Coordinates of C-alpha atoms in Angstrom, one line a residue:
Chain A
M289 CA -10.5 43.3 0.5
S290 CA -8.3 41.3 -1.8
K291 CA -9.6 38.0 -3.3
P292 CA -6.9 35.8 -1.6
L293 CA -7.9 37.1 1.9
L294 CA -11.5 36.5 1.0
I295 CA -10.8 32.9 0.1
K296 CA -9.0 32.4 3.5
L297 CA -11.7 34.0 5.4
L298 CA -14.4 31.9 3.6
L299 CA -12.6 28.7 4.4
L300 CA -12.2 29.7 8.0
V301 CA -16.0 30.6 8.2
I302 CA -16.8 27.3 6.6
V303 CA -14.6 25.2 9.0
F304 CA -15.2 27.0 12.3
A305 CA -18.9 28.2 11.8
V306 CA -20.8 26.7 9.1
V307 CA -20.0 23.1 9.5
P308 CA -20.3 23.1 13.4
L309 CA -23.6 24.8 13.0
A310 CA -24.9 22.2 10.5
L311 CA -23.6 19.5 12.8
E312 CA -25.4 21.1 15.8
G313 CA -28.5 21.2 13.5
F314 CA -28.4 17.5 12.8
G315 CA -27.8 17.0 16.5
K316 CA -26.3 13.4 16.1
G317 CA -23.1 12.3 17.4
Y318 CA -22.6 10.2 14.3
Y319 CA -22.1 13.2 12.1
Y320 CA -19.6 14.5 14.6
Q321 CA -17.7 11.3 14.1
I322 CA -17.6 11.7 10.4
A323 CA -16.3 15.3 10.7
T324 CA -13.6 14.3 13.0
L325 CA -12.7 11.4 10.7
A326 CA -12.5 13.8 7.8
F327 CA -10.2 16.1 9.6
V328 CA -7.9 13.3 10.7
F329 CA -7.7 12.0 7.1
M330 CA -7.3 15.4 5.6
L331 CA -4.2 15.7 7.9
L332 CA -2.9 12.5 7.0
A333 CA -3.4 13.0 3.3
A334 CA -1.6 16.5 3.7
S335 CA 1.3 15.0 5.5
L336 CA 1.7 12.2 2.9
H337 CA 1.5 14.9 0.4
L338 CA 4.7 16.3 1.6
V339 CA 6.6 13.0 1.0
T340 CA 4.8 11.5 -1.9
G341 CA 3.5 14.5 -3.8
V342 CA 6.2 17.1 -3.1
A343 CA 9.3 15.0 -2.6
G344 CA 8.1 12.2 -4.9
L345 CA 8.9 9.2 -2.7
L346 CA 6.2 6.6 -2.9
H347 CA 5.5 5.8 0.7
L348 CA 3.4 2.6 1.4
G349 CA 3.5 2.7 5.1
H350 CA 2.0 6.0 6.2
A351 CA -0.7 4.5 8.3
S352 CA 1.8 2.7 10.7
L353 CA 3.5 6.1 11.5
Y354 CA -0.1 7.3 12.2
G355 CA -0.4 4.2 14.3
V356 CA 2.8 5.0 16.2
G357 CA 1.3 8.4 17.1
A358 CA -2.1 6.9 18.1
Y359 CA -0.3 4.4 20.4
V360 CA 2.0 6.9 22.0
A361 CA -0.9 9.1 22.7
A362 CA -3.2 6.3 23.9
L363 CA -0.5 4.5 26.1
L364 CA 0.7 7.7 27.6
G365 CA -2.9 8.7 28.4
S366 CA -4.1 5.3 29.8
K367 CA -1.0 4.1 31.5
Y368 CA 0.8 7.2 32.8
G369 CA -1.9 9.7 32.8
I370 CA -0.4 12.1 30.5
G371 CA -3.1 14.2 29.0
F372 CA -3.9 15.6 25.7
T373 CA -1.9 18.8 26.1
I374 CA 1.5 17.0 26.3
G375 CA 0.5 13.7 24.7
L376 CA -0.3 15.4 21.4
P377 CA 3.2 16.9 20.7
L378 CA 4.8 13.8 22.3
A379 CA 2.7 11.5 19.8
G380 CA 4.1 13.6 16.9
L381 CA 7.6 13.4 18.2
G382 CA 7.4 9.7 18.8
A383 CA 6.3 9.1 15.2
A384 CA 9.0 11.4 14.0
F385 CA 11.5 9.6 15.9
V386 CA 10.4 6.2 14.5
A387 CA 10.4 7.8 11.1
F388 CA 14.0 9.1 11.6
L389 CA 15.1 5.5 12.6
V390 CA 13.4 4.1 9.4
A391 CA 14.7 6.9 7.2
L392 CA 18.4 6.4 8.1
P393 CA 19.0 3.1 6.2
T394 CA 16.2 3.4 3.6
M395 CA 16.8 7.1 2.4
R396 CA 19.4 6.0 -0.2
L397 CA 17.1 3.5 -1.9
M398 CA 15.6 4.5 -5.4
S399 CA 11.9 4.8 -6.4
I400 CA 10.3 1.4 -6.3
Y401 CA 12.9 -0.1 -3.7
F402 CA 11.9 2.7 -1.4
A403 CA 8.2 2.0 -1.8
V404 CA 8.9 -1.7 -1.0
A405 CA 11.1 -0.8 2.0
T406 CA 8.3 1.4 3.4
L407 CA 5.7 -1.4 2.8
G408 CA 7.9 -3.7 4.8
I409 CA 8.4 -1.4 7.7
G410 CA 4.7 -0.5 7.6
Q411 CA 3.9 -4.2 8.0
M412 CA 6.6 -4.7 10.8
L413 CA 5.1 -1.9 12.7
F414 CA 1.7 -3.4 12.4
L415 CA 3.0 -6.7 13.6
V416 CA 4.4 -5.0 16.5
F417 CA 1.1 -3.3 17.3
Q418 CA -0.6 -6.6 16.9
N419 CA 1.8 -9.1 18.7
W420 CA 3.6 -7.1 21.4
V421 CA 0.9 -7.8 23.7
G422 CA 2.8 -6.5 26.7
L423 CA 3.1 -3.0 25.3
T424 CA 0.4 -2.5 22.9
N425 CA -2.2 -4.9 24.3
G426 CA -2.2 -6.8 21.1
P427 CA -5.3 -7.4 19.0
N428 CA -7.6 -6.1 21.7
G429 CA -6.4 -2.5 21.3
V430 CA -6.1 0.3 23.8
M431 CA -9.0 2.0 25.6
L432 CA -8.4 5.5 26.4
F433 CA -10.9 6.7 28.9
D434 CA -9.6 10.3 29.4
G435 CA -11.3 13.0 27.3
I436 CA -9.5 15.9 25.7
D437 CA -8.0 17.9 28.5
L438 CA -6.6 21.1 27.0
F439 CA -4.3 23.0 29.6
G440 CA -6.4 21.7 32.4
V441 CA -9.8 22.5 30.9
A442 CA -11.8 19.5 30.2
I443 CA -13.6 19.5 26.9
N444 CA -16.4 17.1 27.0
S445 CA -19.1 18.4 24.5
E446 CA -18.9 17.2 21.0
L447 CA -18.8 20.8 19.7
G448 CA -15.7 21.4 21.8
I449 CA -14.0 18.3 20.5
Y450 CA -14.8 19.2 17.0
Y451 CA -13.3 22.7 17.6
V452 CA -10.1 21.2 19.1
V453 CA -9.8 18.6 16.1
A454 CA -10.5 21.3 13.5
A455 CA -8.1 23.9 14.9
V456 CA -5.2 21.4 15.4
S457 CA -5.6 19.9 11.9
A458 CA -6.1 23.4 10.4
V459 CA -2.8 24.8 11.9
S460 CA -1.0 21.6 10.9
I461 CA -2.3 21.7 7.4
L462 CA -1.4 25.3 7.2
I463 CA 2.1 24.6 8.3
L464 CA 2.4 21.9 5.6
N465 CA 1.0 24.2 3.1
R466 CA 3.6 26.9 3.8
L467 CA 6.3 24.2 3.7
S468 CA 5.3 22.8 0.4
H469 CA 5.0 26.3 -1.1
S470 CA 8.3 27.7 0.0
Y471 CA 11.9 27.5 -1.2
Y472 CA 12.0 24.3 0.8
G473 CA 9.2 22.9 -1.0
N474 CA 10.6 24.0 -4.3
A475 CA 13.8 22.1 -3.4
L476 CA 11.8 19.1 -2.7
R477 CA 10.0 19.3 -5.9
S478 CA 13.3 19.5 -7.8
L479 CA 14.7 16.5 -6.2
R480 CA 11.5 14.7 -7.2
E481 CA 12.1 15.7 -10.8
D482 CA 15.8 14.9 -10.9
D483 CA 17.7 14.0 -7.8
Q484 CA 21.2 13.8 -9.4
C485 CA 20.7 17.2 -11.0
T486 CA 19.4 18.7 -7.6
A487 CA 22.5 17.2 -5.9
A488 CA 24.7 18.8 -8.4
M489 CA 23.0 22.2 -7.7
G490 CA 24.3 21.9 -4.2
I491 CA 21.4 20.6 -2.4
N492 CA 21.9 17.7 0.1
V493 CA 19.4 15.3 -1.3
T494 CA 19.5 12.7 1.5
V495 CA 19.0 15.1 4.2
M496 CA 16.3 16.8 2.5
K497 CA 14.5 13.5 1.9
I498 CA 15.0 12.5 5.7
Q499 CA 13.6 15.9 6.8
A500 CA 10.6 15.6 4.6
F501 CA 10.0 12.2 5.7
V502 CA 10.3 13.1 9.5
I503 CA 8.2 16.1 9.2
S504 CA 5.5 14.2 7.6
A505 CA 5.7 11.5 10.1
F506 CA 5.4 14.2 12.8
F507 CA 2.1 15.3 11.4
A508 CA 0.9 11.7 10.9
G509 CA 1.6 11.2 14.6
I510 CA -0.6 14.3 15.5
A511 CA -3.3 12.9 13.4
G512 CA -3.0 9.7 15.3
A513 CA -3.1 11.3 18.6
L514 CA -6.3 13.1 17.5
W515 CA -7.8 9.8 16.3
A516 CA -6.8 8.2 19.7
Y517 CA -8.6 10.9 21.7
T518 CA -11.6 11.4 19.7
T519 CA -12.6 7.6 19.4
G520 CA -11.1 6.6 22.8
Y521 CA -10.3 3.2 21.4
I522 CA -7.6 2.0 19.0
S523 CA -6.9 -1.3 17.6
P524 CA -4.1 -2.5 15.1
N525 CA -6.5 -2.8 12.3
D526 CA -7.0 0.9 12.1
F527 CA -3.4 1.2 11.0
N528 CA -3.0 -1.7 8.5
F529 CA -1.8 -1.7 4.8
S530 CA -5.2 -0.9 3.4
Q531 CA -5.3 2.3 5.5
S532 CA -1.8 3.3 4.0
I533 CA -3.5 2.6 0.5
L534 CA -6.4 4.6 1.4
I535 CA -4.3 7.7 2.4
L536 CA -2.3 7.3 -0.9
T537 CA -5.5 7.0 -2.9
M538 CA -6.5 10.4 -1.4
V539 CA -3.3 11.9 -2.5
V540 CA -3.4 10.4 -6.1
V541 CA -7.1 11.2 -6.7
G542 CA -6.7 14.6 -5.4
G543 CA -3.6 15.3 -7.5
L544 CA 0.0 14.5 -6.6
G545 CA 2.0 17.5 -5.6
S546 CA -1.2 19.5 -5.0
L547 CA -2.2 20.4 -1.5
P548 CA -5.8 21.6 -2.1
G549 CA -6.3 18.7 -4.4
V550 CA -5.1 16.3 -1.6
L551 CA -7.6 17.8 0.9
I552 CA -10.4 17.5 -1.7
G553 CA -9.4 13.9 -2.4
A554 CA -9.4 13.2 1.4
L555 CA -12.8 14.7 1.9
L556 CA -14.2 12.8 -1.1
L557 CA -13.0 9.4 0.1
I558 CA -14.3 9.9 3.5
L559 CA -17.6 11.6 2.8
L560 CA -18.4 9.4 -0.2
P561 CA -18.8 6.2 1.5
E562 CA -21.1 7.8 4.0
V563 CA -23.1 9.4 1.2
L564 CA -23.4 6.0 -0.5
R565 CA -24.6 4.2 2.6
Y566 CA -28.0 4.1 0.8
F567 CA -26.4 1.6 -1.6
G568 CA -25.6 -0.5 1.3
D569 CA -23.0 -3.3 0.6
I570 CA -21.7 -2.1 -2.9
R571 CA -20.7 1.2 -1.6
N572 CA -16.9 -0.1 -1.4
I573 CA -17.0 -1.4 -4.8
I574 CA -18.3 2.1 -6.0
V575 CA -15.3 3.8 -4.2
G576 CA -13.1 1.3 -6.0
L577 CA -14.8 2.2 -9.3
L578 CA -14.4 6.0 -8.6
M579 CA -10.8 5.5 -7.7
F580 CA -10.3 3.7 -11.1
G581 CA -12.3 6.4 -12.8
A582 CA -10.2 9.1 -11.4
I583 CA -7.0 7.5 -12.6
L584 CA -8.2 6.7 -16.0
F585 CA -10.0 10.1 -16.9
L586 CA -8.1 12.5 -14.5
P587 CA -4.6 11.3 -14.4
K588 CA -3.3 14.6 -12.8
G589 CA -5.9 14.4 -10.1
L590 CA -9.0 16.4 -9.3
F591 CA -7.0 19.4 -8.7
G592 CA -3.7 19.0 -10.5
E593 CA -0.4 20.4 -9.2
V594 CA -0.2 23.2 -12.0
N595 CA -3.4 24.4 -10.9
A596 CA -2.4 24.2 -7.3
L597 CA 0.8 26.0 -7.9
N598 CA -0.9 28.8 -9.7
F599 CA -3.4 29.1 -7.0
A600 CA -0.7 29.1 -4.2
R601 CA 1.1 31.8 -6.2
R602 CA -1.8 34.0 -6.4
L603 CA -2.4 33.6 -2.6
L604 CA 1.2 33.9 -1.4
G605 CA 2.2 36.1 -4.4
S606 CA 0.1 39.2 -3.3
A607 CA 2.3 39.7 -0.1
W608 CA 5.5 39.1 -2.0
S609 CA 4.7 41.4 -4.9
E610 CA 4.1 44.2 -2.3
D611 CA 7.7 43.6 -0.9
N612 CA 9.7 46.4 -2.3
S613 CA 13.1 45.6 -0.7
E614 CA 16.1 45.3 -2.9
K615 CA 16.3 41.4 -2.5
G616 CA 12.9 40.7 -3.7
I617 CA 11.4 37.4 -2.3
G618 CA 9.8 34.5 -4.2
W619 CA 7.8 34.5 -7.4
K620 CA 6.2 37.4 -9.0
Chain B
M43 CA 20.6 -36.5 13.8
F44 CA 17.9 -34.0 13.3
D45 CA 15.0 -33.3 15.6
P46 CA 11.8 -34.8 13.7
Y47 CA 10.0 -31.6 14.6
F48 CA 12.7 -29.6 12.9
L49 CA 12.3 -31.9 9.8
Q50 CA 8.6 -31.4 9.7
Q51 CA 9.0 -27.7 9.8
L52 CA 11.4 -28.1 6.8
A53 CA 8.7 -30.0 4.9
I54 CA 6.1 -27.2 5.6
G55 CA 8.8 -24.5 4.7
V56 CA 9.4 -26.3 1.3
S57 CA 5.5 -26.2 0.5
L58 CA 5.2 -22.6 1.7
G59 CA 8.2 -21.6 -0.3
M60 CA 6.8 -23.2 -3.5
I61 CA 3.6 -21.6 -3.0
Y62 CA 5.3 -18.2 -2.8
A63 CA 7.4 -19.0 -5.8
L64 CA 4.3 -19.8 -7.9
M65 CA 2.9 -16.4 -7.0
A66 CA 6.4 -14.5 -7.3
I67 CA 6.8 -15.8 -10.9
G68 CA 3.6 -14.0 -11.9
F69 CA 4.8 -10.7 -10.2
T70 CA 8.2 -11.1 -11.8
L71 CA 7.0 -11.8 -15.3
I72 CA 4.7 -8.8 -15.3
F73 CA 7.4 -6.5 -13.8
G74 CA 9.8 -7.6 -16.4
V75 CA 7.5 -7.0 -19.2
L76 CA 5.8 -3.8 -18.1
N77 CA 8.1 -2.5 -15.4
V78 CA 5.1 -2.0 -13.1
V79 CA 4.1 -3.7 -10.1
N80 CA 0.7 -5.6 -10.3
F81 CA -1.0 -5.0 -7.1
A82 CA -4.1 -7.0 -8.1
H83 CA -2.0 -10.3 -8.1
G84 CA -3.2 -11.3 -4.6
E85 CA -6.7 -11.1 -5.9
V86 CA -6.0 -13.4 -8.9
Y87 CA -4.8 -15.9 -6.2
T88 CA -8.2 -15.5 -4.3
I89 CA -10.1 -15.9 -7.6
G90 CA -8.3 -19.0 -8.3
A91 CA -9.1 -20.4 -4.9
F92 CA -12.9 -19.4 -5.2
A93 CA -13.2 -20.9 -8.8
G94 CA -11.9 -24.1 -7.4
L95 CA -14.3 -24.0 -4.6
M96 CA -17.3 -23.3 -7.0
A97 CA -16.3 -26.1 -9.2
I98 CA -16.2 -28.4 -6.1
T99 CA -19.4 -27.5 -4.7
A100 CA -21.2 -27.5 -8.1
F101 CA -20.1 -30.8 -9.7
A102 CA -17.4 -32.4 -7.6
P103 CA -14.8 -33.1 -10.3
P104 CA -11.6 -35.0 -9.8
L105 CA -8.8 -32.9 -8.1
L106 CA -6.9 -32.4 -11.4
V107 CA -9.9 -30.9 -13.0
V108 CA -10.3 -28.6 -10.0
L109 CA -6.8 -27.4 -10.6
F110 CA -7.3 -26.9 -14.3
I111 CA -10.5 -24.9 -13.7
A112 CA -8.6 -22.6 -11.2
L113 CA -5.7 -22.3 -13.7
A114 CA -8.3 -21.3 -16.3
A115 CA -10.1 -18.8 -14.2
G116 CA -6.8 -17.2 -13.2
A117 CA -5.8 -16.9 -16.8
F118 CA -9.1 -15.3 -17.7
A119 CA -8.8 -13.0 -14.7
G120 CA -5.3 -12.0 -15.8
F121 CA -6.7 -11.4 -19.3
G122 CA -9.5 -9.1 -17.9
L123 CA -7.0 -7.3 -15.6
E124 CA -4.6 -6.5 -18.4
R125 CA -7.5 -5.2 -20.5
L126 CA -9.0 -3.0 -17.8
A127 CA -6.2 -1.9 -15.6
F128 CA -3.1 -1.9 -17.8
R129 CA -4.1 -1.4 -21.5
P130 CA -5.7 2.2 -21.0
F131 CA -2.4 3.4 -19.7
R132 CA -0.4 2.1 -22.7
R133 CA -1.7 4.6 -25.1
F134 CA 1.7 6.1 -25.7
S135 CA 4.7 3.8 -26.5
D136 CA 7.5 6.1 -27.0
E137 CA 10.5 5.7 -24.6
A138 CA 9.8 8.7 -22.5
S139 CA 6.4 7.6 -21.5
L140 CA 7.4 3.9 -21.2
K141 CA 10.0 5.1 -18.5
S142 CA 7.8 7.8 -17.0
R143 CA 7.1 7.8 -13.2
A144 CA 3.7 9.2 -13.6
M145 CA 2.6 6.4 -15.9
R146 CA 4.1 3.7 -13.7
E147 CA 2.3 5.1 -10.7
A148 CA -0.9 5.4 -12.7
T149 CA -0.8 1.6 -13.5
L150 CA 0.1 0.9 -10.0
M151 CA -3.0 2.7 -8.8
S152 CA -5.3 1.4 -11.3
S153 CA -4.3 -2.2 -10.5
L154 CA -4.8 -1.4 -6.8
A155 CA -8.4 -0.1 -7.6
M156 CA -9.1 -3.3 -9.5
S157 CA -7.9 -5.4 -6.5
I158 CA -10.2 -3.5 -4.2
I159 CA -13.2 -3.9 -6.7
A160 CA -12.4 -7.7 -6.9
R161 CA -12.0 -8.3 -3.2
E162 CA -15.1 -6.2 -2.4
A163 CA -17.1 -8.0 -5.0
M164 CA -16.1 -11.4 -3.8
E165 CA -17.0 -10.3 -0.3
L166 CA -20.4 -9.3 -1.5
I167 CA -20.9 -12.6 -3.1
F168 CA -19.4 -15.1 -0.7
G169 CA -19.3 -13.1 2.5
S170 CA -16.1 -12.3 4.4
Q171 CA -16.1 -15.6 6.5
F172 CA -14.1 -18.7 5.8
Q173 CA -15.7 -21.0 3.2
S174 CA -15.4 -24.6 4.2
V175 CA -14.1 -27.0 1.5
D176 CA -15.5 -30.5 1.0
L177 CA -13.3 -32.8 3.3
A178 CA -12.9 -35.2 0.6
Y179 CA -10.9 -32.6 -1.4
L180 CA -8.4 -31.4 1.3
I181 CA -5.0 -32.3 0.6
N182 CA -3.9 -32.8 4.2
K183 CA -4.0 -36.6 4.7
P184 CA -0.9 -37.6 6.8
I185 CA 1.8 -39.7 5.4
E186 CA 4.4 -41.1 7.8
I187 CA 8.0 -41.3 6.6
G188 CA 10.1 -42.7 9.4
P189 CA 9.9 -40.4 12.4
I190 CA 8.2 -37.4 10.6
T191 CA 4.8 -37.0 9.4
I192 CA 4.0 -35.0 6.3
V193 CA 0.8 -34.6 4.4
N194 CA 0.0 -35.6 0.9
G195 CA -0.5 -31.8 0.0
D196 CA 3.3 -31.3 0.6
L197 CA 4.1 -33.8 -2.1
I198 CA 1.1 -32.6 -4.4
I199 CA 2.3 -28.9 -4.0
L200 CA 6.0 -29.9 -4.7
G201 CA 5.1 -32.0 -7.7
I202 CA 2.8 -29.4 -9.3
T203 CA 5.2 -26.6 -8.6
L204 CA 8.1 -28.5 -10.1
L205 CA 5.9 -29.3 -13.2
M206 CA 4.9 -25.6 -13.5
L207 CA 8.5 -24.6 -13.3
A208 CA 9.7 -26.9 -15.9
G209 CA 6.8 -26.0 -18.1
L210 CA 7.6 -22.3 -17.7
Q211 CA 11.2 -22.9 -18.5
W212 CA 10.4 -24.7 -21.6
L213 CA 8.0 -22.0 -22.5
L214 CA 10.4 -19.1 -21.9
K215 CA 13.3 -20.7 -23.7
K216 CA 11.9 -22.7 -26.5
S217 CA 8.4 -21.4 -27.6
P218 CA 7.9 -18.3 -29.8
I219 CA 5.6 -16.6 -27.2
G220 CA 8.1 -17.3 -24.5
M221 CA 10.9 -15.9 -26.6
S222 CA 8.8 -12.8 -27.4
I223 CA 8.2 -12.4 -23.6
R224 CA 12.0 -12.4 -22.9
A225 CA 12.4 -9.9 -25.8
V226 CA 9.9 -7.5 -24.5
S227 CA 11.2 -7.7 -20.9
N228 CA 14.7 -7.1 -22.2
N229 CA 13.8 -4.0 -24.3
A230 CA 10.2 -3.3 -25.1
L231 CA 10.8 -0.7 -27.7
G232 CA 13.6 -2.9 -29.4
A233 CA 11.2 -5.7 -29.5
K234 CA 8.5 -3.7 -31.1
Y235 CA 10.9 -2.5 -33.8
C236 CA 11.8 -6.2 -34.5
G237 CA 8.2 -6.9 -35.3
I238 CA 7.1 -8.5 -32.1
N239 CA 3.5 -7.9 -31.2
T240 CA 4.1 -6.4 -27.9
D241 CA 0.4 -6.1 -26.9
R242 CA -0.1 -9.8 -27.4
T243 CA 3.0 -10.7 -25.5
I244 CA 1.8 -8.6 -22.6
I245 CA -1.5 -10.3 -22.6
F246 CA 0.2 -13.7 -22.7
T247 CA 2.5 -12.6 -19.8
F248 CA -0.6 -11.7 -17.7
I249 CA -2.3 -15.1 -18.6
I250 CA 0.6 -17.1 -17.6
G251 CA 1.5 -15.3 -14.6
S252 CA -2.0 -15.1 -13.3
G253 CA -2.7 -18.8 -14.0
M254 CA 0.2 -19.6 -11.8
G255 CA -1.0 -17.3 -9.0
A256 CA -4.5 -18.8 -9.3
L257 CA -3.1 -22.4 -9.0
A258 CA -1.2 -21.3 -5.9
G259 CA -4.5 -20.0 -4.4
I260 CA -6.5 -23.2 -4.9
L261 CA -3.6 -25.2 -3.6
V262 CA -3.3 -23.2 -0.4
G263 CA -7.2 -23.2 -0.2
L264 CA -7.2 -27.2 -0.2
Y265 CA -4.0 -27.4 2.0
Y266 CA -5.5 -25.4 4.9
G267 CA -9.1 -25.9 4.1
A268 CA -9.9 -22.1 4.5
I269 CA -11.0 -20.0 1.6
F270 CA -12.0 -16.4 2.2
P271 CA -11.9 -13.0 0.1
A272 CA -8.9 -11.5 1.9
M273 CA -6.7 -14.7 1.7
G274 CA -4.6 -13.2 -1.3
F275 CA -3.0 -10.3 0.7
T276 CA -0.4 -11.8 3.0
P277 CA 1.0 -14.3 0.3
G278 CA 0.8 -11.4 -2.1
I279 CA 3.2 -9.4 0.1
K280 CA 5.5 -12.4 0.6
A281 CA 5.6 -13.0 -3.2
F282 CA 6.4 -9.4 -3.7
V283 CA 9.2 -9.5 -1.1
A284 CA 10.5 -12.6 -3.1
M285 CA 10.5 -10.6 -6.3
V286 CA 12.4 -7.9 -4.8
M287 CA 14.9 -10.2 -3.1
G288 CA 15.4 -11.9 -6.4
G289 CA 16.2 -8.8 -8.2
L290 CA 12.8 -7.7 -9.6
S291 CA 13.1 -9.5 -13.1
S292 CA 14.9 -12.5 -12.6
I293 CA 12.7 -15.6 -12.4
P294 CA 15.3 -18.2 -11.0
G295 CA 16.1 -15.3 -8.2
A296 CA 12.6 -15.1 -7.4
V297 CA 11.9 -18.8 -7.0
V298 CA 15.1 -19.2 -4.8
S299 CA 14.2 -16.2 -2.8
A300 CA 10.7 -17.5 -2.3
M301 CA 12.1 -20.9 -1.0
I302 CA 14.4 -19.1 1.3
L303 CA 11.5 -17.0 2.7
G304 CA 9.2 -20.1 3.0
L305 CA 12.0 -22.0 4.9
A306 CA 12.9 -19.2 7.0
E307 CA 9.4 -18.6 8.1
S308 CA 8.7 -22.2 8.9
I309 CA 12.0 -22.8 10.8
S310 CA 11.5 -19.6 12.6
T311 CA 8.5 -21.0 14.4
S312 CA 10.8 -23.4 16.3
F313 CA 12.5 -20.4 17.8
M314 CA 9.7 -17.9 18.4
P315 CA 5.9 -17.7 18.6
S316 CA 4.3 -18.3 15.2
V317 CA 2.6 -14.9 15.1
W318 CA 6.0 -13.3 14.8
S319 CA 7.0 -15.4 11.8
D320 CA 5.8 -12.7 9.3
M321 CA 8.5 -10.5 10.7
V322 CA 11.1 -12.8 9.2
A323 CA 10.0 -12.0 5.7
Y324 CA 10.1 -8.3 6.3
A325 CA 13.4 -8.5 8.0
F326 CA 14.8 -10.3 5.0
L327 CA 13.2 -7.6 2.8
L328 CA 14.9 -4.8 4.6
A329 CA 18.2 -6.6 5.0
T330 CA 18.2 -7.4 1.2
L331 CA 17.3 -3.8 0.4
I332 CA 19.9 -2.2 2.5
F333 CA 22.8 -4.6 1.8
F334 CA 21.9 -5.8 -1.6
P335 CA 20.0 -3.1 -3.3
Q336 CA 20.1 -4.9 -6.7
G337 CA 18.5 -8.0 -5.2
L338 CA 20.4 -11.3 -4.3
F339 CA 20.5 -12.5 -7.8
G340 CA 19.7 -9.3 -10.1
A341 CA 22.1 -8.0 -12.5
R342 CA 22.8 -4.2 -12.3
R343 CA 20.0 -2.3 -13.5
E344 CA 19.3 1.1 -14.9
R345 CA 18.2 3.6 -12.3
V346 CA 14.3 3.6 -12.6

């Protein structure tokens, strides 16, 4: 068995066997909540990775698109009785649609201006969540009483919910991984490095940026739907600016442009506060200090982009080096 | 001719705009010199408010002394912030790394980390609730002028801000340190070659900008009588918007945009529920970015 296959299998075993067994062993709902939270944020960080890490657009409003997904899922579920099976993709599409509308005017903005525009749009969406009481129920939030209902099969046990969340996020992260390590991803990386040069090479920069933004928003929306269905209650404060910053921190601490790094960053920032519960009130300060330390001492992140690319090439490259056709695909 | 209520909103708008202007100046000065956004500016504002509050509860000095204490605390916070969050990332001063995106993002994130640490530390020390301010210090005593009623805070904020703006103008145009600030923000490397101590200039920029931010914090704290650890966030974003509208490194532009924002926000409350008034600032931001990408008053800039 080749080494790359071994790594994939190991990851699958950990996600779908070791962690659930451990959770069952602890036997407390609280640990399930943390596991779900970790998956939701890993998906969010992976989707932000596509925009900020790979395409190099500093995005300061990601949590609001996540919020759009959560509200679409929760409102469809609680007001119109549309269940998880249809609500999940609809949440993704809703977020993607909002992102498309946002992207049309803002995509020609440069670096810091784009960051400011996303910040403004994030705050606007937050105000809508908080103040459009007729639609979003305002600061009281939305209660979602229906559990996860997968193709007519109601899933009520904590273990079942864990498996649904883990499967949905794993598939989404896999898609994002393939996207960021493909020709498409390489084109995005090239426009990150020099967009004028990329445009001169015949790549439509604006369209590429809009696509990356919309795809990322789609997966953020999926994460939002998972969050709404697993907690059963969402409120505007789950999607405010500090959440956007938290997701951005995950991406930066893990390593800009590195998907494995981003996942490690997300796990670290979700699990660390829980591990540090022992320290009580100062745990948030410790998180801040760690973020600062990571930026100061590990400027490329925990698992930098170069490492990540080498890693991905070894994983994907084995299939490609076995390709004997005339054309030859990908890197050797 | 005018509705008294409208005039009253106008007075509130002027005060609000002045507060945003004081904060936006700090943002603009620091962006001009370093080309990075200082995300911890909102926390400096909060530190100013809390320093004033502590002075009031400890030994009840006159108002002017409270303001000076806030100013000093802000200046000190700015100094510490520069040393901790910005200095370590200026190890390399060649042109490529001055303009590099990675370095700018690192400073952005480190100032963000500092703001988290500062906010959480304040929450730990003071608790996240509103702190009440001694009523004698509140600057909201009503003054009747004809049909409208303003509070003495409006006049105090107006006076202090005008004083600070005049002082800043003198500082930047006439004093050696101000001239070196302008030189560094015009061309950091060139200023260095001409023998300007850029490090010292950057520290002074932080001290001046943060002092003004802290002053805005204590003024707002005394105007509304509410001081709490998260109070710096919204004004921070508004000041940031004002900076962008003004064209990122133009101080007069930032001040004018801050006034526009403050007035638009207070006048908008006559037309819509006040919870939506924040929307006006963001709408302004987006309109500016889309139709005037260089800011309303900014000169053409190099693509950064």
